[in-house]
Coordinates of C-alpha atoms in Angstrom, one line a residue:
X855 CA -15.5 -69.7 -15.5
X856 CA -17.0 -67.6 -18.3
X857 CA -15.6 -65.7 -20.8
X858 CA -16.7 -61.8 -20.6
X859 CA -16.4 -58.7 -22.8
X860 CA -16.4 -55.7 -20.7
X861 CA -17.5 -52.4 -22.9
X862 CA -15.9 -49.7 -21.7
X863 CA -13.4 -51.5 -19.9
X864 CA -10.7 -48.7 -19.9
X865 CA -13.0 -46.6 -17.4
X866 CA -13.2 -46.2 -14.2
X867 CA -15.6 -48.7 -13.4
X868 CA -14.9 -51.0 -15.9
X869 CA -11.3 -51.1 -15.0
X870 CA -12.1 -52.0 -11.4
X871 CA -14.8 -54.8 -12.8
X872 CA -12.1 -56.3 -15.0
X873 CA -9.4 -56.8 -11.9
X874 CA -12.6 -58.4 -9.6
X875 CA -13.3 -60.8 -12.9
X876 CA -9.7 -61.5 -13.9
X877 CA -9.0 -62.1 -9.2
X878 CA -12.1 -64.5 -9.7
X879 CA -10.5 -66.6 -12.4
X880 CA -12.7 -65.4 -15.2
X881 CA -11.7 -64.8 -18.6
X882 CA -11.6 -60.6 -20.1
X883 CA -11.8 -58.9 -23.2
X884 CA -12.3 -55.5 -23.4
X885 CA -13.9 -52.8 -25.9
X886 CA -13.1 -49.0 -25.5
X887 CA -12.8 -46.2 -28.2
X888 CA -11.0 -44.2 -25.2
X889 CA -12.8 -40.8 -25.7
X890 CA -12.9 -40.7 -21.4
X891 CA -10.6 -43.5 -20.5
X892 CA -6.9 -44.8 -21.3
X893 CA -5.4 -47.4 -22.2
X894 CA -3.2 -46.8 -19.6
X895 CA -5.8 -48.3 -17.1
X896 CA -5.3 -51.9 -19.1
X897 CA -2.1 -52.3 -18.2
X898 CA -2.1 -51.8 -14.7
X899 CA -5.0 -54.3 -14.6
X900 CA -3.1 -56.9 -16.1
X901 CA -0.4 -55.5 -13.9
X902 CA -2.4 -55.7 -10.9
X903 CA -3.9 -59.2 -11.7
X904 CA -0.7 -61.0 -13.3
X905 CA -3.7 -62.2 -16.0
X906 CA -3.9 -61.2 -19.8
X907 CA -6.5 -58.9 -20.8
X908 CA -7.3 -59.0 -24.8
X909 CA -8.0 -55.3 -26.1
X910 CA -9.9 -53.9 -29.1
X911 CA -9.8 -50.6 -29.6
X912 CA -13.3 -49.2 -31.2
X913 CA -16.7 -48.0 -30.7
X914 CA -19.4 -49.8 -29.5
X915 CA -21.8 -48.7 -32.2
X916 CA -19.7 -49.8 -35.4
X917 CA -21.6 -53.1 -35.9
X918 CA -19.2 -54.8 -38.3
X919 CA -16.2 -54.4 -35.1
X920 CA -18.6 -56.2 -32.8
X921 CA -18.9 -59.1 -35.2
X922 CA -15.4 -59.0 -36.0
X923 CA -14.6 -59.1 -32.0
X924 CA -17.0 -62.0 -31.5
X925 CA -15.7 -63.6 -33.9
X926 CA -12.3 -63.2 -32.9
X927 CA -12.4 -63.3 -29.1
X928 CA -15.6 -65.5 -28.3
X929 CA -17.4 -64.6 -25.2
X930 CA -20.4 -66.4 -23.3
X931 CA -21.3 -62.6 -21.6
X932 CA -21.2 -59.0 -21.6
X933 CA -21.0 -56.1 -18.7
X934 CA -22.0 -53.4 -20.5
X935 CA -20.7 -49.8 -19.5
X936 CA -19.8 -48.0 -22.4
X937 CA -21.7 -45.0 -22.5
X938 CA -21.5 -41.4 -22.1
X939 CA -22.3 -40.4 -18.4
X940 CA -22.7 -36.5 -17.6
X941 CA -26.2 -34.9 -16.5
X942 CA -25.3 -31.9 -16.9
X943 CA -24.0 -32.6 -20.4
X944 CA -26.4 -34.2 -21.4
X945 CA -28.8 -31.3 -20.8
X946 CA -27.0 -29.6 -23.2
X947 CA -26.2 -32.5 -25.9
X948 CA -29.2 -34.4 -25.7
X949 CA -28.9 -36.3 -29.3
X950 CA -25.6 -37.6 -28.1
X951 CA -26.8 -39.4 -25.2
X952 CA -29.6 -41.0 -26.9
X953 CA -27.0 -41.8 -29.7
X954 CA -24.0 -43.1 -27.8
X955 CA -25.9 -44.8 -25.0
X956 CA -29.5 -46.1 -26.6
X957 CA -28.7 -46.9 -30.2
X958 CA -25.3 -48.5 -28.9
X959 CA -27.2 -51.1 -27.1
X960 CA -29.4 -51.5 -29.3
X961 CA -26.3 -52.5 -31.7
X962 CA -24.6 -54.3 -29.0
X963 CA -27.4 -56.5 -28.5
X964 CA -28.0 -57.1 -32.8
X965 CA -24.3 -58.5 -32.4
X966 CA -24.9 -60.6 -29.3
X967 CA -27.8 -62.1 -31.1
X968 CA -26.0 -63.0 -34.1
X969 CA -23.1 -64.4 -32.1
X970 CA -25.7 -66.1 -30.2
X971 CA -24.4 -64.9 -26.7
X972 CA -27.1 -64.2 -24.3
X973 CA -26.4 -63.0 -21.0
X974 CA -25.4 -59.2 -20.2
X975 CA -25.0 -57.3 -17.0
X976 CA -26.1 -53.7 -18.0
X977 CA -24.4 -50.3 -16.2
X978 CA -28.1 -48.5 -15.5
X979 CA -28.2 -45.8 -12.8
X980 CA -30.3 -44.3 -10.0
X981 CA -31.0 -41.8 -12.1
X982 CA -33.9 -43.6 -13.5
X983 CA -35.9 -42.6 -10.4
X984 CA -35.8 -38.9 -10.7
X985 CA -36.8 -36.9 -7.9
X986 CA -38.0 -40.0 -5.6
X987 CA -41.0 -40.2 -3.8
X988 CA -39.7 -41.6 -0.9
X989 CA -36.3 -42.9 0.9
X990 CA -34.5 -44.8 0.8
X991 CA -35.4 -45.8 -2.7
X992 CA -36.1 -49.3 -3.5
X993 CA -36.1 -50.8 -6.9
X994 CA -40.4 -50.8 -7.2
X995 CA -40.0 -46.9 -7.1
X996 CA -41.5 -45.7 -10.1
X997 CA -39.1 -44.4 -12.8
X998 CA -39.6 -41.0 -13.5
X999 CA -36.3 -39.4 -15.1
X1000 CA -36.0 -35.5 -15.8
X1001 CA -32.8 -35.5 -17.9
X1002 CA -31.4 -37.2 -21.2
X1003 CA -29.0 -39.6 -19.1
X1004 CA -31.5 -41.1 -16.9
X1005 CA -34.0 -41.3 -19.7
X1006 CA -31.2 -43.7 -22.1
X1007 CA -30.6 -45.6 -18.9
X1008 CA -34.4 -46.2 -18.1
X1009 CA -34.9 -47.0 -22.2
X1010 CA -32.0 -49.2 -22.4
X1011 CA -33.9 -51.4 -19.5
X1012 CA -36.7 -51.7 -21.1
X1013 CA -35.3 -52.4 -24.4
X1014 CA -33.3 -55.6 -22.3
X1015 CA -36.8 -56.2 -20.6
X1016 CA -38.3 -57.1 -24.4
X1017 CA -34.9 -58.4 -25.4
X1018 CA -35.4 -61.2 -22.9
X1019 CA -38.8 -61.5 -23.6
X1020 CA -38.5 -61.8 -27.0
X1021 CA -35.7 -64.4 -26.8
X1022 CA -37.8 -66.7 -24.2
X1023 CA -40.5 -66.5 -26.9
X1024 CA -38.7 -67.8 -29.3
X1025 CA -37.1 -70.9 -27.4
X1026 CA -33.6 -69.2 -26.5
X1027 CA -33.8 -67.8 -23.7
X1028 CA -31.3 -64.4 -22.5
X1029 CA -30.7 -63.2 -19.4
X1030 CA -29.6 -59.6 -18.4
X1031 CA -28.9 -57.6 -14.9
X1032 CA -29.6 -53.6 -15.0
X1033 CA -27.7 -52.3 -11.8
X1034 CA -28.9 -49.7 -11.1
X1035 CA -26.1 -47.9 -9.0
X1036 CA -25.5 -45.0 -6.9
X1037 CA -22.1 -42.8 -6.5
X1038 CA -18.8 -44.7 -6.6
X1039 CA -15.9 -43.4 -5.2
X1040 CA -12.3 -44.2 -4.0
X1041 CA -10.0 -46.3 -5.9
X1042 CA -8.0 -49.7 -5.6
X1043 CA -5.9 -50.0 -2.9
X1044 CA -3.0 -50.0 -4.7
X1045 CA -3.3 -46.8 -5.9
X1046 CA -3.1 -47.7 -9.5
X1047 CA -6.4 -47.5 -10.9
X1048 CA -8.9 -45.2 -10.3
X1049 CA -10.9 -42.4 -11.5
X1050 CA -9.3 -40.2 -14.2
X1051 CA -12.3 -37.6 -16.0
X1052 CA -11.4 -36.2 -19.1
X1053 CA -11.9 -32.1 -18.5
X1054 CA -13.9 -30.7 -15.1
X1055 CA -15.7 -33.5 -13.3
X1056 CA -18.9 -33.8 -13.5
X1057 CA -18.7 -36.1 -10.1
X1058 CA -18.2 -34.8 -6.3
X1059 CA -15.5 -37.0 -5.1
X1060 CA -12.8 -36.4 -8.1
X1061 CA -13.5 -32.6 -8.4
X1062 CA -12.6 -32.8 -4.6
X1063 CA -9.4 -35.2 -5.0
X1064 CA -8.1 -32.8 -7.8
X1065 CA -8.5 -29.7 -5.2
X1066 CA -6.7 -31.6 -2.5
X1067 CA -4.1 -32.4 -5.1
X1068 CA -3.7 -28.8 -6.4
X1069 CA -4.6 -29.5 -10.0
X1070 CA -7.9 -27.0 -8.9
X1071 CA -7.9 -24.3 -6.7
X1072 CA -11.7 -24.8 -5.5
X1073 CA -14.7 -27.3 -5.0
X1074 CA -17.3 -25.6 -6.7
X1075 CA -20.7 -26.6 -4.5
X1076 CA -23.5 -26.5 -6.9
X1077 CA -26.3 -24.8 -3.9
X1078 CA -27.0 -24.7 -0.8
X1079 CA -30.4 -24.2 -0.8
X1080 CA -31.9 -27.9 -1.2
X1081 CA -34.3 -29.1 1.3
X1082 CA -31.5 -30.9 3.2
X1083 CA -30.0 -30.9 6.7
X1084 CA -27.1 -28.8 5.5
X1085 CA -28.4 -27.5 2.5
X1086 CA -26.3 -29.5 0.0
X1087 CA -27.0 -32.2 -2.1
X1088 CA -27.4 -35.6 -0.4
X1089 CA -26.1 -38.9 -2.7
X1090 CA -25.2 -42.5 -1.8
X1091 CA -21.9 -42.7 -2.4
X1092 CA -20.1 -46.9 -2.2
X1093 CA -16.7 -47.7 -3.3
X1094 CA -15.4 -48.5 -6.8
X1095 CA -14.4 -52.1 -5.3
X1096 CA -17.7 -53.3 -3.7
X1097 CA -19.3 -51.9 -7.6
X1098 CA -16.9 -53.9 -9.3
X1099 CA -17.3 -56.9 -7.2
X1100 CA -21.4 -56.7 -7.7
X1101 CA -21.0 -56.8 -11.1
X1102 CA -19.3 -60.2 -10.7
X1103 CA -21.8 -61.0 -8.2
X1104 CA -24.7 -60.4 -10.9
X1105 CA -23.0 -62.1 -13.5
X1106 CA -22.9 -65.4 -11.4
X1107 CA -26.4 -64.9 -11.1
X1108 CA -27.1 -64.6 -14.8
X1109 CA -25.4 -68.0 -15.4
X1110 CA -28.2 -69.9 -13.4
X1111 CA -31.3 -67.5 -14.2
X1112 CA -33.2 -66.0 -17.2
X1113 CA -35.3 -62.7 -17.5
X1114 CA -34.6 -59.4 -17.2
X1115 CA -34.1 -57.8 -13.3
X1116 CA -33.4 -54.8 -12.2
X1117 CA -31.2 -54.2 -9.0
X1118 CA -29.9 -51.5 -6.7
X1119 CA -26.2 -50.9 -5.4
X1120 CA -25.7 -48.6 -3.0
X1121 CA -24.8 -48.6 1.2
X1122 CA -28.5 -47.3 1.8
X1123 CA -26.5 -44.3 3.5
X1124 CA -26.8 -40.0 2.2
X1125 CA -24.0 -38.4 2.9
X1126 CA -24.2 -34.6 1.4
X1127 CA -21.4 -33.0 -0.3
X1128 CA -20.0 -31.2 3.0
X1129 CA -19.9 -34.2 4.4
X1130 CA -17.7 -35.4 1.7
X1131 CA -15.7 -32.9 1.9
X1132 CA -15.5 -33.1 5.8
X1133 CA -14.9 -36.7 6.1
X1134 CA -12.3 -36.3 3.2
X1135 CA -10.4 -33.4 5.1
X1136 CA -10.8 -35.8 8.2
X1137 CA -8.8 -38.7 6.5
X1138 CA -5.9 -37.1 4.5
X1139 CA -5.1 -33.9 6.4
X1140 CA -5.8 -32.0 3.3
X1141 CA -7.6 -29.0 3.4
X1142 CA -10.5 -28.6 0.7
X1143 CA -11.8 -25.1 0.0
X1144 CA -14.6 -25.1 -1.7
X1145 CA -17.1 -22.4 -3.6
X1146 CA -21.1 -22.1 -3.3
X1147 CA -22.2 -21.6 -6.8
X1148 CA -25.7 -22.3 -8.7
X1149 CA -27.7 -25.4 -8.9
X1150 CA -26.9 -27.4 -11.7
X1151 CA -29.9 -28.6 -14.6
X1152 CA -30.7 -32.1 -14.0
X1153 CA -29.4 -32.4 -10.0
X1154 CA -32.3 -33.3 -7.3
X1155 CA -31.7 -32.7 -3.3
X1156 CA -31.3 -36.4 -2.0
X1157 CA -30.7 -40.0 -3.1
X1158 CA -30.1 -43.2 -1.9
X1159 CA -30.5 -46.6 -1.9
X1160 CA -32.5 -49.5 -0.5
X1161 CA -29.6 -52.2 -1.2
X1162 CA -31.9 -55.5 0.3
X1163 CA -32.6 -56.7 -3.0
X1164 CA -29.0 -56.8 -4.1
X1165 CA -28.5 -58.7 -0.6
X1166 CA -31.4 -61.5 -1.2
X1167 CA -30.8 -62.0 -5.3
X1168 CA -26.5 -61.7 -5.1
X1169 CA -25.2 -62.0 -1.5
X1170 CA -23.9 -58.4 -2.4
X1171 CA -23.8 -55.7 0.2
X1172 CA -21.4 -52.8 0.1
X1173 CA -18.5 -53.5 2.9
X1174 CA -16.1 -50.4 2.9
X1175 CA -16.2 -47.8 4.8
X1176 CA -16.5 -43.8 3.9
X1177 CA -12.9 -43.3 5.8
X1178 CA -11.7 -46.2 3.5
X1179 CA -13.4 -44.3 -0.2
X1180 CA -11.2 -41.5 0.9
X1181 CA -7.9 -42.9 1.7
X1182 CA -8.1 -44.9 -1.2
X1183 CA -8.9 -42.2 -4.0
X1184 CA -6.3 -40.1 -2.4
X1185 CA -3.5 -42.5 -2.7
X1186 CA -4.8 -42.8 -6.2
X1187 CA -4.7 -39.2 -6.8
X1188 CA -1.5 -38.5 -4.9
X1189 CA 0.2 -41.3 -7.2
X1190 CA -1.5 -39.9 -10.2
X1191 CA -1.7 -36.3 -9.5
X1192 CA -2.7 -35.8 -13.9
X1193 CA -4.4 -39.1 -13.5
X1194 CA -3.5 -41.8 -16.3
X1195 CA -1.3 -39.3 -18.0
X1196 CA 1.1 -38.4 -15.2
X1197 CA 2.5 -42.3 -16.1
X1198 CA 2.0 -41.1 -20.1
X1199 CA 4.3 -38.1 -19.9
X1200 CA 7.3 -40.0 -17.6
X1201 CA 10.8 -40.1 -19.8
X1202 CA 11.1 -43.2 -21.7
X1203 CA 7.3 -44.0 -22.0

């Protein structure tokens, strides 16, 4: 079993990766500076799991708390997620995309080098396609990103394409995964972890879960003028749980292959956003009203995944249903109608 550090564990992903790992008898240490996460979401892993997780609280950019954690908490491989995540934001904050999610790799992978650990499953995106050419979109697409976030993601891949190559070169070879992912949604099924954005989501399915729950009084839609069948924006959208559990998936793989390979998760399925909000309506009852308003910087009209790669290379294919990503981020929400800090604020805590 291997030993993994999980950057940006706290998060919603990562937090859902580290309960997969911990169910699959591997060992977990996270890092998170907590600026979108809490350390609220460690604790009910470990109290999902029954396991220990070791925590270190920081940033992954300060160089002398990576060596200090490697040194402390050896580990044989990363999943890397920490990173800021917004398009729209980082439209508008360009240098701190670049900053956060480029040059913290970059230190990430100076540490990994000098603690000699080569393997790392990176958290790209299918925003490193841009507007595609053609769907569904299949990891040969050319990469052609129009906003800062896609552009760190693509740059951060090709900095792990000549970190590999480098390290093959010089008779140690390194491994590392780039998944590129679509839209996760949903939560665990207990209803303990799940999605929890600091301020106004930037994501579809928690802006709508946050309607339903009353902590917003509308869904804003941004247009309904794209060229799709409803008008709306057309995504891929696959449950936090089959996410998490590819991550595992690729970090098997790394353990018995070198080089750098990029890979697509998604259901290979568009759904737009009314038929979000219509399936989500259809599962918990709950009425969703919702706003038309302007297109935002940085969106495109469709996207969505050609998963057969993920399927050949990792036995991975996404398994839950739409019905089952609704259910399960409204019981999340429901429990958690502030998120991590409705448990915060309880007397006694």
């Amino acid at each position: 079993m291997a030993r993994v550090l999980v950057t940006g564990g706290a998060g919603y992903i990562g937090s859902h990766t580290m309960v997969e790992l911990l169910a699959a008898g591997h060992e977990v240490v996270c890092l998170d500076n907590f600026c979108n996460s809490s350390p609220e979401a460690v604790e009910r892993v470990q109290a999902i799991t029954g396991r220990p997780v070791r925590l270190f609280t920081g940033d992954v950019r300060d160089r002398s708390l990576l060596d200090a954690l490697f040194r402390a908490a050896p580990v044989d491989s990363v999943i890397h997620y920490a990173a800021l995540k917004a398009v729209g934001e980082s439209v508008a904050r360009p240098l701190a995309y670049y900053e956060n999610n480029l040059a913290g790799t970059l230190t990430l992978l100076q540490a990994m080098d000098a603690a000699q650990v080569r393997r790392i499953v990176f958290s790209s995106s299918a925003t490193v396609y841009g507007a595609p050419q053609r769907l569904p979109i299949a990891e040969d697409a050319p990469l052609a990103p129009f906003n800062p976030y896609g552009h760190s993601k693509a740059m951060v891949e090709q900095v792990l394409r000549d970190w590999c190559a480098a390290a093959v070169a010089a008779g140690r070879p390194a491994a590392a995964v780039a998944l590129r992912y679509f839209n996760p949604v949903g939560a665990h099924p207990s209803g303990r972890i799940g999605e929890d954005p600091a301020g106004t989501p930037s994501n579809l399915f928690p802006f709508i879960t946050q309607v339903a729950v009353g902590r917003r009084a509308e869904l804003a839609v941004f247009g309904n003028d794209w060229p799709t069948e409803d008008g709306t924006g057309v995504r891929d959208y696959l449950h936090v749980v089959d996410l998490a559990r590819g991550h595992v998936r690729a970090l098997d793989w790394l353990v018995a292959h070198g080089g750098f390979v990029a890979i697509n998760l998604g259901t290979g399925r568009g759904i737009s956003v009314l038929q979000m909000v219509q399936a989500f309506e259809r599962a918990t009852g709950v009425r969703v009203p919702y706003r038309v308003v302007a297109r935002r910087p940085g969106d495109i009209a469709a996207c969505w995944a050609d998963p057969a790669l993920a399927q050949r290379l990792l036995g991975w294919q996404a398994t839950h249903t739409l019905e089952q990503m609704c259910d399960s981020g409204w019981r999340w929400q429901q429990a958690n109608p502030d998120g991590y800090r409705s448990q915060a604020a309880r007397p006694g805590r």
